[in-house]
mmCIF file of C-alpha atoms in Angstrom:
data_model
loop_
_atom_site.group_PDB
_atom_site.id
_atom_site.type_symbol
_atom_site.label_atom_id
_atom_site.label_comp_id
_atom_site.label_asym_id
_atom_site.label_seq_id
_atom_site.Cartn_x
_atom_site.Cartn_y
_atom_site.Cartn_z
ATOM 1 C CA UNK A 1 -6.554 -49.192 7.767
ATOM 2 C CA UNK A 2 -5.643 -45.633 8.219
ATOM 3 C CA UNK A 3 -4.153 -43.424 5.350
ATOM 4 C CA UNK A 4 -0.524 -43.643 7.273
ATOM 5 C CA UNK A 5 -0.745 -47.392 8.089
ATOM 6 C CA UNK A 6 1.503 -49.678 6.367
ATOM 7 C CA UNK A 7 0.927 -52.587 4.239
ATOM 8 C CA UNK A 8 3.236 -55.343 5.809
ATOM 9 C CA UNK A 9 3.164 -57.069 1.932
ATOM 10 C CA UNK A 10 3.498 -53.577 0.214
ATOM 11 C CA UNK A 11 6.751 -52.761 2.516
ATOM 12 C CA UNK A 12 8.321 -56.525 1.385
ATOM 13 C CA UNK A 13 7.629 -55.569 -2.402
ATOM 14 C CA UNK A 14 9.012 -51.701 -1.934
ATOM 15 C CA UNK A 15 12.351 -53.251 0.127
ATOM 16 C CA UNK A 16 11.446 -51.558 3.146
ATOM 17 C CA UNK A 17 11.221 -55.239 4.758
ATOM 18 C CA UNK A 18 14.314 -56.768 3.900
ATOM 19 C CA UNK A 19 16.317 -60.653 4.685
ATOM 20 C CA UNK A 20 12.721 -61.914 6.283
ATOM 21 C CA UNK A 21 13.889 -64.943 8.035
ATOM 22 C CA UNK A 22 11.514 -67.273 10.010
ATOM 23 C CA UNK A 23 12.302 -69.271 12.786
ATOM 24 C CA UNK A 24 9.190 -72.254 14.125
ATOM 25 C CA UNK A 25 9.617 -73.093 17.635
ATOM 26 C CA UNK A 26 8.008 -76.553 19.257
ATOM 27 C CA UNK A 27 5.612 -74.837 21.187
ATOM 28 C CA UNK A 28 3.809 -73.395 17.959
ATOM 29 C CA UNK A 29 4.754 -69.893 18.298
ATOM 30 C CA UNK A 30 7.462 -68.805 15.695
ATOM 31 C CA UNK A 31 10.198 -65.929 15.641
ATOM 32 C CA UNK A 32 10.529 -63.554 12.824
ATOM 33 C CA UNK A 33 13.929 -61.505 11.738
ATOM 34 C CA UNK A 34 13.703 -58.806 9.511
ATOM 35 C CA UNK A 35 15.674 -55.593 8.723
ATOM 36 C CA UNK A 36 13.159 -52.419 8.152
ATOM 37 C CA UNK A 37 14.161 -49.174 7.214
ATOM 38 C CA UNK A 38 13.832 -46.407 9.506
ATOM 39 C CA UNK A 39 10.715 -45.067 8.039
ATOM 40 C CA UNK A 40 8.852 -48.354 8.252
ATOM 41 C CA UNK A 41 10.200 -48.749 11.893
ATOM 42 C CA UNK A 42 8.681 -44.874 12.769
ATOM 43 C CA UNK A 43 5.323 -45.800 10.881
ATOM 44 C CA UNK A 44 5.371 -49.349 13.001
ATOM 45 C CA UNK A 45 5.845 -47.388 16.043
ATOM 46 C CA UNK A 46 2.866 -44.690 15.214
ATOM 47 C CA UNK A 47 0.476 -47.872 14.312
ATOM 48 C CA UNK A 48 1.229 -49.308 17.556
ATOM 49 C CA UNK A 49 0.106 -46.469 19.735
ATOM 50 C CA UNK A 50 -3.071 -46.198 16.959
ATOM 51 C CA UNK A 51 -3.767 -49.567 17.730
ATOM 52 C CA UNK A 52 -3.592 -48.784 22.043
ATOM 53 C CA UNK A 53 -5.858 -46.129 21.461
ATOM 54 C CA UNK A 54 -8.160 -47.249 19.298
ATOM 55 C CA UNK A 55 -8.375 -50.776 21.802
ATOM 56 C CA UNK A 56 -8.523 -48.668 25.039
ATOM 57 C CA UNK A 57 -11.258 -46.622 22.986
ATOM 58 C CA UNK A 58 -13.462 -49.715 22.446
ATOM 59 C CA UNK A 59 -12.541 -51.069 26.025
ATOM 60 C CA UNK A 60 -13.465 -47.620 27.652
ATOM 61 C CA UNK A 61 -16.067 -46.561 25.523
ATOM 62 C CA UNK A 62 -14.211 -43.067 25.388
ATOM 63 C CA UNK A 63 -15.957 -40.421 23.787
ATOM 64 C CA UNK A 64 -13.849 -37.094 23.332
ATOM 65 C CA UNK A 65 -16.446 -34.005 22.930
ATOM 66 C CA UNK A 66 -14.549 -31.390 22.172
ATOM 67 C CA UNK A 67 -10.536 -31.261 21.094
ATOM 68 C CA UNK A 68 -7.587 -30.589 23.598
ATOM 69 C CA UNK A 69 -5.200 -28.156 22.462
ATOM 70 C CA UNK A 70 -1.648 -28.548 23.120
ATOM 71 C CA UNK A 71 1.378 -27.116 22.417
ATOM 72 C CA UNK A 72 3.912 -28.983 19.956
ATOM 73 C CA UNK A 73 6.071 -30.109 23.121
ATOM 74 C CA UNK A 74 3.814 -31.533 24.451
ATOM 75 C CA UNK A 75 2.912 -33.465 21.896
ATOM 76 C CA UNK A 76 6.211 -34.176 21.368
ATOM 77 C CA UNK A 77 7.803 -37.779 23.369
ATOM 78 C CA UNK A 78 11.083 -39.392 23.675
ATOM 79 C CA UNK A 79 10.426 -42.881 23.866
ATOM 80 C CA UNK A 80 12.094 -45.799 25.940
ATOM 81 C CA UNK A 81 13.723 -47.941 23.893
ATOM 82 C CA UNK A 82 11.174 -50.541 25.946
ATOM 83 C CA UNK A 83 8.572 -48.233 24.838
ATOM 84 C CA UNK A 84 9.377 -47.763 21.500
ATOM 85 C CA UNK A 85 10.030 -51.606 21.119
ATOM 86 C CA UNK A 86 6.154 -52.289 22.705
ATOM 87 C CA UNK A 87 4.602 -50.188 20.461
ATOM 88 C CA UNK A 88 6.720 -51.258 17.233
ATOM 89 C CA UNK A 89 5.130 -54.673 17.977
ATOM 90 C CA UNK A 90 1.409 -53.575 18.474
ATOM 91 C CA UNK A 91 2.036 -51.837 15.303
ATOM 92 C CA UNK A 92 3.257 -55.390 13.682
ATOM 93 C CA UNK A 93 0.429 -57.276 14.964
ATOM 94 C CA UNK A 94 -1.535 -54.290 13.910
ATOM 95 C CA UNK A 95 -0.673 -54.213 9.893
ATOM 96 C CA UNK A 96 -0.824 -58.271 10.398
ATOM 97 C CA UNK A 97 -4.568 -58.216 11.347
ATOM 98 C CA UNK A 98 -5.309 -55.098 8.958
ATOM 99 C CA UNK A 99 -3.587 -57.595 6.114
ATOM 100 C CA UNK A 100 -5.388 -60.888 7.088
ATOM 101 C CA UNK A 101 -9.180 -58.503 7.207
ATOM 102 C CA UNK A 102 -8.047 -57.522 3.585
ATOM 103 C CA UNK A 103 -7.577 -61.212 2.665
ATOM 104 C CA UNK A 104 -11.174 -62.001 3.802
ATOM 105 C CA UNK A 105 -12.969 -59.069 2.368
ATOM 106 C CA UNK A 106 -10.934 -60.424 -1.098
ATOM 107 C CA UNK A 107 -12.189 -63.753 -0.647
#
């Protein structure tokens, strides 16, 4: 896990993840409801594109060989609320996966 990827567990036990409610639907597949603080939302949102590029990375063997340079505007996007919401989930499913590897290196 990267040094600005969040710990779903750590979040919970700092309040960042607060009034976690689970709801388990028939066909297996469950919904959650949470309220996150905006910083959690913004670091959710960052690990989602991390986890897009690192995929598309593996998927397109990409190999970068020297740095772009760009200017900070361009660096800088206003997201979509659809966009934002797509990559606040990949983020999710992101710090999910980075907890569950931590629970099998542990056991």
């Amino acid at each position: 896990m990267n040094e600005d990827a969040i710990s779903i567990e750590d979040a919970v036990m700092e309040e960042k993840i607060r009034n976690i409610d689970t709801v388990d639907h028939e066909d297996g597949s469950s919904t959650i409801r949470m309220d996150l603080d905006e910083e959690t939302q913004g670091i959710l949102i960052k690990q989602g594109l991390q986890y897009l590029i690192d995929e598309m990375k593996v998927t397109d063997n990409m190999k970068v060989l020297s740095a772009n340079e760009f200017s900070e505007g361009t660096k800088t996007h206003n997201l979509t609320d659809d966009e934002a919401n797509a990559l606040f989930h990949f983020g999710f499913l992101y710090a999910i996966k980075a907890g569950m590897k931590g629970l099998e290196n542990e056991l």
